[in-house]
Amino acid sequence: MDQPDKSVKIPELMMGVKNRAALSACKDHADGVYFSIDRFSLRARACDITLDDLNSFVTDVKEQGMNAYLALNTVIYPDDLPELEDVIEAVASSDVDAVIAWDPAVITKAVDAGLRVHISTQANVSNWQAANFYASLGASRVVLARELSLEQIKTIRQNTDTELEVFIHGAMCQAISGRCYLSAYILGKSGNCGECSQPCRWGWKLVGEDGSEVDVEGKYLLSARDLCMIEHIPELIDAGVDAFKVEGRLRDTRYTSTVSRCYREALDAYRDGTYGREKAAGWKEEMASVFNRGFSTGFYFGVPGPDGMYVEQDMNVSVVKRQAVGVVTNYYRKQGAAEIRLMESGLEVGDDIIIEGKNTYLEQKVTELRNDDGPARRAEPGDEVGLAVEDKVRENDRVYRLEVPD
């Protein structure tokens, strides 16, 4: 590629995290993390971080030299207002860098408390006047709607001084800016309150008025591919946005580790003048090895057509799967070893494994196994074995083997 303009600002890389394990997985790659606590989040299942734990978690983020952004981005109903007051008061006494919100109740309370506010993509900000409107309320940044093209983003950039953030990777929603009611209508679980059950990922049939089924060569008719913009980093930077956001707070920690590293390497390569098509294809291939629903460029280069959907397969299409193996029952720091109870599957020397818990993320090869008789090449389900580990693990951490099924 041509040498980049050294005066161009490299956008902040933001990763979604659900716990300390995910934080550890991206600490060497991301500039900031966005997360939620156990209330007022669009990812209600990402509840490992509680309000009582907020200060401690933010301290951990800051110790890694990263920015901490708290998502308070659900709909706020009248009965929620007293609890919201308590949350805002607690956040204002923490070192959180900004709250991500779109409900005016959260925005006004956060601004009044002296907090920086980033407007969530739920607000569907799609033009520069909307961006400036939120700035007039006290917001310092807006997360633009995912339905915008690159040219539209450039136009917004030219007409506002407000910081702009865009999604560059992760799940795409069937509804405009995620404002979906399908889960609430079908199951009584509102996506706008963080409880989306993702019926858009279910198998569906297209049936005509006469009762005949229409063959559409697939059954996952509402399932959009994931956004992936690793091959278009120069265009995104040239658009002048301030932050790149990766979706995936509820995905596994290996996803967080791999995706954050790939985008960090891509941004560094752009800065160094070494970014190119071959490198970008390599990063895309790496990210295809972790959880994904197939890739597309979303709305950046036009409204997606059939190629923006993945109707043939549900959920994860990665060829690399995580096979549950067992659980950590003890950790021996001085020996650099863990005791593992094998339950679902066996292990053998040379296997690629992940050990993961709320506070643990370790990816390594099995280099040594030991049983009561000494060193072993393989252990079977039901065995308890010693495993050499490269870092600290914790009791009840889960062990997974990475494999490519036949």
Short mmCIF file of C-alpha atoms in Angstrom, two decimals:
data_model
loop_
_atom_site.label_atom_id
_atom_site.label_comp_id
_atom_site.label_asym_id
_atom_site.label_seq_id
_atom_site.Cartn_x
_atom_site.Cartn_y
_atom_site.Cartn_z
CA MET A 1 0.00 0.00 0.00
CA ASP A 2 1.01 3.65 -0.33
CA GLN A 3 2.67 5.17 2.70
CA PRO A 4 -0.08 6.47 5.01
CA ASP A 5 -0.30 10.07 6.12
CA LYS A 6 1.50 10.08 9.48
CA SER A 7 -0.80 12.87 10.68
CA VAL A 8 -3.87 10.63 10.38
CA LYS A 9 -5.21 9.57 13.75
CA ILE A 10 -5.48 5.82 14.31
CA PRO A 11 -8.93 5.12 15.78
CA GLU A 12 -9.34 3.70 19.25
CA LEU A 13 -9.92 -0.08 19.16
CA MET A 14 -12.75 -1.08 21.51
CA MET A 15 -13.60 -4.64 22.50
CA GLY A 16 -16.71 -5.87 24.29
CA VAL A 17 -15.93 -7.93 27.39
CA LYS A 18 -18.16 -9.82 29.83
CA ASN A 19 -15.68 -10.67 32.60
CA ARG A 20 -12.03 -10.58 33.64
CA ALA A 21 -11.14 -13.51 31.42
CA ALA A 22 -12.22 -11.55 28.34
CA LEU A 23 -10.36 -8.50 29.63
CA SER A 24 -7.20 -10.58 29.96
CA ALA A 25 -7.69 -11.92 26.43
CA CYS A 26 -7.64 -8.47 24.79
CA LYS A 27 -5.43 -6.47 27.19
CA ASP A 28 -2.45 -6.52 24.83
CA HIS A 29 -4.45 -5.46 21.79
CA ALA A 30 -7.40 -3.17 22.57
CA ASP A 31 -7.28 0.50 23.58
CA GLY A 32 -10.53 0.28 25.51
CA VAL A 33 -13.25 -2.11 26.59
CA TYR A 34 -16.98 -1.69 26.88
CA PHE A 35 -18.84 -3.82 29.37
CA SER A 36 -22.02 -3.99 31.41
CA ILE A 37 -23.05 -4.65 34.96
CA ASP A 38 -25.94 -6.78 36.19
CA ARG A 39 -28.63 -4.29 35.17
CA PHE A 40 -29.66 -1.89 32.35
CA SER A 41 -27.65 -3.72 29.67
CA LEU A 42 -28.66 -5.02 26.26
CA ARG A 43 -26.66 -8.15 27.11
CA ALA A 44 -28.45 -9.19 30.28
CA ARG A 45 -26.61 -12.52 30.32
CA ALA A 46 -23.29 -10.67 30.59
CA CYS A 47 -23.75 -10.23 34.32
CA ASP A 48 -20.46 -11.44 35.80
CA ILE A 49 -19.57 -7.82 36.66
CA THR A 50 -21.91 -6.50 39.33
CA LEU A 51 -22.50 -2.98 40.60
CA ASP A 52 -20.64 -3.93 43.80
CA ASP A 53 -17.73 -5.13 41.66
CA LEU A 54 -17.65 -2.08 39.39
CA ASN A 55 -14.79 -0.18 41.04
CA SER A 56 -12.62 -3.27 41.25
CA PHE A 57 -13.20 -4.17 37.60
CA VAL A 58 -12.53 -0.63 36.38
CA THR A 59 -9.30 -0.61 38.41
CA ASP A 60 -8.25 -3.79 36.59
CA VAL A 61 -9.00 -2.13 33.24
CA LYS A 62 -7.01 0.97 34.14
CA GLU A 63 -4.04 -1.12 35.30
CA GLN A 64 -3.84 -2.42 31.73
CA GLY A 65 -3.70 1.15 30.40
CA MET A 66 -7.13 0.85 28.78
CA ASN A 67 -10.27 2.97 28.73
CA ALA A 68 -13.40 1.67 30.49
CA TYR A 69 -16.85 2.28 29.00
CA LEU A 70 -20.01 1.13 30.79
CA ALA A 71 -23.10 0.24 28.72
CA LEU A 72 -26.37 1.41 30.28
CA ASN A 73 -28.28 1.06 27.04
CA THR A 74 -31.67 -0.52 27.72
CA VAL A 75 -35.09 1.09 27.63
CA ILE A 76 -35.81 2.78 30.98
CA TYR A 77 -39.35 2.37 32.34
CA PRO A 78 -40.89 4.41 35.18
CA ASP A 79 -40.23 1.69 37.76
CA ASP A 80 -36.53 1.69 36.74
CA LEU A 81 -35.86 5.32 37.60
CA PRO A 82 -35.07 4.94 41.34
CA GLU A 83 -32.61 2.13 40.65
CA LEU A 84 -31.09 4.11 37.79
CA GLU A 85 -30.39 6.95 40.25
CA ASP A 86 -28.42 4.52 42.45
CA VAL A 87 -26.47 3.17 39.48
CA ILE A 88 -25.53 6.61 38.16
CA GLU A 89 -24.41 7.66 41.64
CA ALA A 90 -22.15 4.60 41.88
CA VAL A 91 -20.75 5.10 38.37
CA ALA A 92 -20.01 8.77 39.07
CA SER A 93 -17.80 7.74 41.99
CA SER A 94 -15.84 5.30 39.81
CA ASP A 95 -13.15 5.85 37.17
CA VAL A 96 -15.43 4.86 34.26
CA ASP A 97 -14.45 6.95 31.23
CA ALA A 98 -17.97 7.18 29.80
CA VAL A 99 -21.39 5.55 29.87
CA ILE A 100 -22.96 4.27 26.65
CA ALA A 101 -26.65 5.19 26.57
CA TRP A 102 -29.50 6.29 24.36
CA ASP A 103 -32.50 6.65 26.69
CA PRO A 104 -32.83 10.36 27.57
CA ALA A 105 -33.29 9.46 31.25
CA VAL A 106 -29.81 7.91 31.35
CA ILE A 107 -28.29 10.69 29.25
CA THR A 108 -29.59 13.52 31.41
CA LYS A 109 -28.81 11.82 34.72
CA ALA A 110 -25.30 10.92 33.56
CA VAL A 111 -24.56 14.43 32.29
CA ASP A 112 -25.91 15.96 35.50
CA ALA A 113 -23.58 13.66 37.45
CA GLY A 114 -20.59 14.90 35.47
CA LEU A 115 -20.13 11.72 33.45
CA ARG A 116 -19.07 11.59 29.81
CA VAL A 117 -21.77 10.06 27.61
CA HIS A 118 -21.44 8.09 24.40
CA ILE A 119 -24.69 7.67 22.48
CA SER A 120 -25.47 4.03 21.80
CA THR A 121 -26.13 2.72 18.30
CA GLN A 122 -29.65 2.04 19.62
CA ALA A 123 -30.32 5.74 19.01
CA ASN A 124 -29.93 5.07 15.26
CA VAL A 125 -27.85 8.22 14.65
CA SER A 126 -27.81 8.42 10.85
CA ASN A 127 -27.00 12.06 10.03
CA TRP A 128 -24.86 14.92 11.31
CA GLN A 129 -27.78 16.95 12.68
CA ALA A 130 -28.70 14.03 14.94
CA ALA A 131 -25.07 13.79 16.07
CA ASN A 132 -25.01 17.49 16.88
CA PHE A 133 -28.34 17.22 18.68
CA TYR A 134 -26.93 14.64 21.08
CA ALA A 135 -23.81 16.75 21.49
CA SER A 136 -26.07 19.63 22.55
CA LEU A 137 -27.39 17.36 25.32
CA GLY A 138 -23.86 16.84 26.57
CA ALA A 139 -22.74 13.74 24.68
CA SER A 140 -19.09 13.60 23.65
CA ARG A 141 -19.38 10.70 21.18
CA VAL A 142 -22.02 8.95 19.11
CA VAL A 143 -21.96 5.35 17.94
CA LEU A 144 -23.33 5.60 14.43
CA ALA A 145 -26.08 3.37 13.06
CA ARG A 146 -24.80 0.19 11.46
CA GLU A 147 -27.07 0.83 8.46
CA LEU A 148 -24.89 3.69 7.16
CA SER A 149 -22.67 3.50 4.10
CA LEU A 150 -19.05 4.61 4.18
CA GLU A 151 -19.92 7.66 2.07
CA GLN A 152 -22.67 8.66 4.49
CA ILE A 153 -20.24 8.35 7.39
CA LYS A 154 -17.81 10.64 5.58
CA THR A 155 -20.56 13.22 5.12
CA ILE A 156 -21.41 13.10 8.82
CA ARG A 157 -17.74 13.47 9.69
CA GLN A 158 -17.45 16.59 7.54
CA ASN A 159 -20.34 18.27 9.34
CA THR A 160 -19.76 17.54 13.03
CA ASP A 161 -16.96 17.82 15.55
CA THR A 162 -18.55 15.19 17.77
CA GLU A 163 -16.50 12.01 18.17
CA LEU A 164 -17.76 9.22 15.92
CA GLU A 165 -17.61 5.51 16.63
CA VAL A 166 -18.49 2.71 14.21
CA PHE A 167 -18.87 -1.04 14.41
CA ILE A 168 -16.29 -2.91 12.35
CA HIS A 169 -16.86 -6.53 13.34
CA GLY A 170 -19.43 -8.84 14.87
CA ALA A 171 -23.11 -9.73 14.74
CA MET A 172 -25.57 -7.82 12.59
CA CYS A 173 -29.22 -7.47 13.60
CA GLN A 174 -32.28 -7.83 11.39
CA ALA A 175 -33.83 -4.71 12.90
CA ILE A 176 -32.63 -1.14 12.40
CA SER A 177 -29.92 -0.45 14.97
CA GLY A 178 -31.00 -3.45 16.99
CA ARG A 179 -34.42 -2.04 17.83
CA CYS A 180 -36.10 -5.42 17.45
CA TYR A 181 -39.40 -6.62 18.93
CA LEU A 182 -39.45 -10.14 17.51
CA SER A 183 -38.11 -11.84 20.66
CA ALA A 184 -40.54 -9.91 22.86
CA TYR A 185 -43.49 -10.70 20.57
CA ILE A 186 -42.76 -14.42 20.32
CA LEU A 187 -41.33 -15.25 23.74
CA GLY A 188 -41.98 -12.24 25.95
CA LYS A 189 -38.23 -11.57 26.20
CA SER A 190 -37.45 -8.04 25.07
CA GLY A 191 -34.28 -7.40 23.11
CA ASN A 192 -34.61 -3.75 24.10
CA CYS A 193 -34.25 -4.80 27.75
CA GLY A 194 -31.31 -7.13 27.14
CA GLU A 195 -33.17 -10.45 26.90
CA CYS A 196 -33.11 -11.16 23.16
CA SER A 197 -33.56 -14.88 22.49
CA GLN A 198 -32.44 -14.44 18.87
CA PRO A 199 -35.37 -15.95 16.94
CA CYS A 200 -33.72 -14.47 13.85
CA ARG A 201 -31.21 -17.33 14.17
CA TRP A 202 -33.89 -20.03 14.19
CA GLY A 203 -34.90 -22.18 11.25
CA TRP A 204 -37.94 -20.77 9.42
CA LYS A 205 -40.13 -21.78 6.50
CA LEU A 206 -41.40 -19.45 3.81
CA VAL A 207 -45.01 -20.45 3.16
CA GLY A 208 -47.32 -18.98 0.55
CA GLU A 209 -50.94 -17.97 1.11
CA ASP A 210 -52.04 -21.28 -0.39
CA GLY A 211 -50.00 -23.22 2.16
CA SER A 212 -47.24 -24.25 -0.24
CA GLU A 213 -43.67 -24.02 0.99
CA VAL A 214 -41.28 -21.89 -1.04
CA ASP A 215 -37.84 -23.42 -1.56
CA VAL A 216 -35.20 -20.78 -0.78
CA GLU A 217 -32.24 -23.19 -0.56
CA GLY A 218 -31.90 -22.82 3.18
CA LYS A 219 -33.96 -22.49 6.33
CA TYR A 220 -32.23 -19.79 8.41
CA LEU A 221 -34.07 -17.10 6.52
CA LEU A 222 -33.47 -14.21 8.93
CA SER A 223 -29.87 -14.90 9.93
CA ALA A 224 -27.51 -12.13 8.84
CA ARG A 225 -23.81 -12.73 8.36
CA ASP A 226 -21.34 -11.11 10.74
CA LEU A 227 -19.79 -7.79 9.86
CA CYS A 228 -16.07 -8.01 9.04
CA MET A 229 -14.13 -4.97 7.84
CA ILE A 230 -10.56 -6.21 8.27
CA GLU A 231 -10.01 -5.88 4.50
CA HIS A 232 -11.07 -2.21 4.50
CA ILE A 233 -9.07 -0.63 7.31
CA PRO A 234 -7.61 2.16 5.12
CA GLU A 235 -11.06 3.28 3.94
CA LEU A 236 -12.39 3.32 7.49
CA ILE A 237 -9.46 5.36 8.76
CA ASP A 238 -9.76 7.77 5.84
CA ALA A 239 -13.40 8.34 6.81
CA GLY A 240 -12.14 10.10 9.94
CA VAL A 241 -13.94 8.11 12.64
CA ASP A 242 -12.54 8.20 16.17
CA ALA A 243 -13.20 4.67 17.37
CA PHE A 244 -13.61 1.15 16.00
CA LYS A 245 -15.99 -1.10 17.91
CA VAL A 246 -16.10 -4.90 17.91
CA GLU A 247 -19.36 -6.62 18.88
CA GLY A 248 -19.33 -9.88 20.81
CA ARG A 249 -19.60 -9.51 24.58
CA LEU A 250 -21.36 -12.88 24.85
CA ARG A 251 -19.03 -14.79 22.57
CA ASP A 252 -16.31 -17.05 23.90
CA THR A 253 -13.02 -15.64 25.11
CA ARG A 254 -11.00 -17.09 22.24
CA TYR A 255 -13.09 -14.91 19.92
CA THR A 256 -12.15 -11.85 21.99
CA SER A 257 -8.47 -12.80 21.94
CA THR A 258 -8.23 -13.58 18.22
CA VAL A 259 -10.35 -10.71 16.89
CA SER A 260 -8.66 -8.07 19.06
CA ARG A 261 -5.22 -9.27 18.01
CA CYS A 262 -6.08 -9.31 14.30
CA TYR A 263 -7.47 -5.77 14.30
CA ARG A 264 -4.57 -4.51 16.42
CA GLU A 265 -2.11 -5.97 13.93
CA ALA A 266 -4.08 -4.45 11.06
CA LEU A 267 -4.04 -0.98 12.63
CA ASP A 268 -0.35 -1.24 13.43
CA ALA A 269 0.37 -2.40 9.88
CA TYR A 270 -1.51 0.61 8.51
CA ARG A 271 0.53 2.91 10.73
CA ASP A 272 3.76 1.23 9.59
CA GLY A 273 2.81 1.27 5.92
CA THR A 274 2.80 -2.53 5.67
CA TYR A 275 -0.96 -3.13 5.49
CA GLY A 276 -1.92 -5.00 2.33
CA ARG A 277 -4.49 -7.30 0.76
CA GLU A 278 -2.55 -10.49 1.48
CA LYS A 279 -2.13 -9.66 5.15
CA ALA A 280 -5.80 -8.70 5.45
CA ALA A 281 -6.87 -12.03 3.91
CA GLY A 282 -4.70 -13.83 6.47
CA TRP A 283 -6.31 -12.00 9.38
CA LYS A 284 -9.76 -12.73 7.97
CA GLU A 285 -8.92 -16.42 7.76
CA GLU A 286 -7.76 -16.40 11.38
CA MET A 287 -11.00 -14.77 12.50
CA ALA A 288 -12.95 -17.38 10.54
CA SER A 289 -11.47 -19.95 12.94
CA VAL A 290 -13.39 -18.47 15.89
CA PHE A 291 -17.14 -18.03 16.37
CA ASN A 292 -18.72 -16.43 13.29
CA ARG A 293 -21.83 -16.65 11.12
CA GLY A 294 -20.00 -16.02 7.88
CA PHE A 295 -18.72 -12.57 6.93
CA SER A 296 -19.99 -9.57 5.00
CA THR A 297 -19.27 -5.85 4.82
CA GLY A 298 -22.74 -4.96 6.06
CA PHE A 299 -24.05 -1.64 4.74
CA TYR A 300 -20.65 0.00 4.20
CA PHE A 301 -20.72 -0.42 0.42
CA GLY A 302 -24.47 -0.63 -0.18
CA VAL A 303 -27.58 -2.33 1.11
CA PRO A 304 -26.83 -6.04 1.61
CA GLY A 305 -28.54 -8.50 -0.67
CA PRO A 306 -28.77 -12.29 -0.36
CA ASP A 307 -24.99 -12.41 0.11
CA GLY A 308 -25.50 -10.65 3.43
CA MET A 309 -27.41 -13.66 4.81
CA TYR A 310 -26.28 -17.14 5.85
CA VAL A 311 -29.36 -19.27 5.26
CA GLU A 312 -27.62 -22.66 5.05
CA GLN A 313 -26.40 -23.00 8.65
CA ASP A 314 -27.32 -21.66 12.06
CA MET A 315 -25.08 -19.95 14.57
CA ASN A 316 -21.37 -20.78 14.46
CA VAL A 317 -19.92 -21.70 11.05
CA SER A 318 -16.28 -21.84 12.19
CA VAL A 319 -14.55 -25.10 11.26
CA VAL A 320 -12.68 -25.04 14.59
CA LYS A 321 -14.86 -26.28 17.45
CA ARG A 322 -14.43 -26.33 21.21
CA GLN A 323 -14.86 -29.80 22.69
CA ALA A 324 -15.50 -29.80 26.43
CA VAL A 325 -12.93 -31.97 28.19
CA GLY A 326 -13.10 -31.47 31.94
CA VAL A 327 -12.59 -29.18 34.89
CA VAL A 328 -9.67 -27.88 36.96
CA THR A 329 -9.77 -29.28 40.50
CA ASN A 330 -6.51 -27.80 41.79
CA TYR A 331 -3.64 -25.53 40.79
CA TYR A 332 -0.02 -25.91 41.91
CA ARG A 333 1.77 -22.62 41.34
CA LYS A 334 5.30 -23.78 42.20
CA GLN A 335 5.04 -26.81 39.93
CA GLY A 336 3.32 -24.90 37.10
CA ALA A 337 0.70 -27.61 36.99
CA ALA A 338 -3.02 -28.17 37.40
CA GLU A 339 -5.04 -31.19 38.38
CA ILE A 340 -7.75 -31.90 35.83
CA ARG A 341 -10.80 -34.13 36.13
CA LEU A 342 -11.60 -35.41 32.66
CA MET A 343 -15.33 -35.76 32.11
CA GLU A 344 -16.64 -35.28 28.57
CA SER A 345 -13.53 -36.28 26.62
CA GLY A 346 -9.92 -37.40 26.90
CA LEU A 347 -6.67 -35.52 26.39
CA GLU A 348 -3.34 -36.36 24.84
CA VAL A 349 0.01 -34.70 24.50
CA GLY A 350 -0.02 -32.31 21.53
CA ASP A 351 -3.66 -31.29 21.85
CA ASP A 352 -4.51 -27.60 21.57
CA ILE A 353 -6.55 -26.60 24.60
CA ILE A 354 -8.22 -23.65 26.28
CA ILE A 355 -8.66 -23.28 30.02
CA GLU A 356 -11.32 -20.71 30.76
CA GLY A 357 -13.29 -19.29 33.68
CA LYS A 358 -14.72 -15.95 34.77
CA ASN A 359 -11.20 -14.78 35.66
CA THR A 360 -9.08 -17.13 33.54
CA TYR A 361 -8.15 -17.41 29.90
CA LEU A 362 -5.27 -19.62 28.80
CA GLU A 363 -4.67 -21.09 25.35
CA GLN A 364 -1.82 -23.58 25.01
CA LYS A 365 -0.71 -27.02 23.84
CA VAL A 366 -0.72 -30.06 26.08
CA THR A 367 3.00 -30.59 26.65
CA GLU A 368 2.90 -32.94 29.63
CA LEU A 369 0.37 -35.20 31.33
CA ARG A 370 0.95 -37.17 34.52
CA ASN A 371 -1.08 -39.83 36.33
CA ASP A 372 -0.37 -42.00 39.37
CA ASP A 373 2.05 -44.09 37.32
CA GLY A 374 4.05 -41.08 36.06
CA PRO A 375 4.19 -39.37 32.65
CA ALA A 376 1.40 -40.32 30.24
CA ARG A 377 0.77 -39.72 26.55
CA ARG A 378 -3.02 -39.89 26.88
CA ALA A 379 -5.76 -39.78 29.52
CA GLU A 380 -9.35 -40.92 29.21
CA PRO A 381 -12.70 -39.60 30.50
CA GLY A 382 -12.99 -40.36 34.19
CA ASP A 383 -9.26 -39.92 34.81
CA GLU A 384 -7.75 -37.30 37.09
CA VAL A 385 -4.43 -36.14 35.69
CA GLY A 386 -1.77 -33.54 36.20
CA LEU A 387 -1.38 -31.04 33.36
CA ALA A 388 1.54 -28.68 32.83
CA VAL A 389 0.13 -25.15 32.46
CA GLU A 390 1.77 -21.96 31.22
CA ASP A 391 -0.05 -19.56 33.54
CA LYS A 392 -2.29 -19.44 36.58
CA VAL A 393 -5.57 -21.34 36.43
CA ARG A 394 -8.28 -21.67 39.05
CA GLU A 395 -10.44 -24.36 40.59
CA ASN A 396 -13.60 -25.01 38.54
CA ASP A 397 -12.13 -23.47 35.36
CA ARG A 398 -13.31 -25.43 32.32
CA VAL A 399 -10.95 -27.18 29.93
CA TYR A 400 -11.70 -27.38 26.20
CA ARG A 401 -9.89 -29.00 23.29
CA LEU A 402 -9.76 -27.19 19.96
CA GLU A 403 -10.45 -29.51 17.05
CA VAL A 404 -11.55 -29.60 13.43
CA PRO A 405 -14.32 -32.23 13.13
CA ASP A 406 -14.11 -34.74 10.27
#
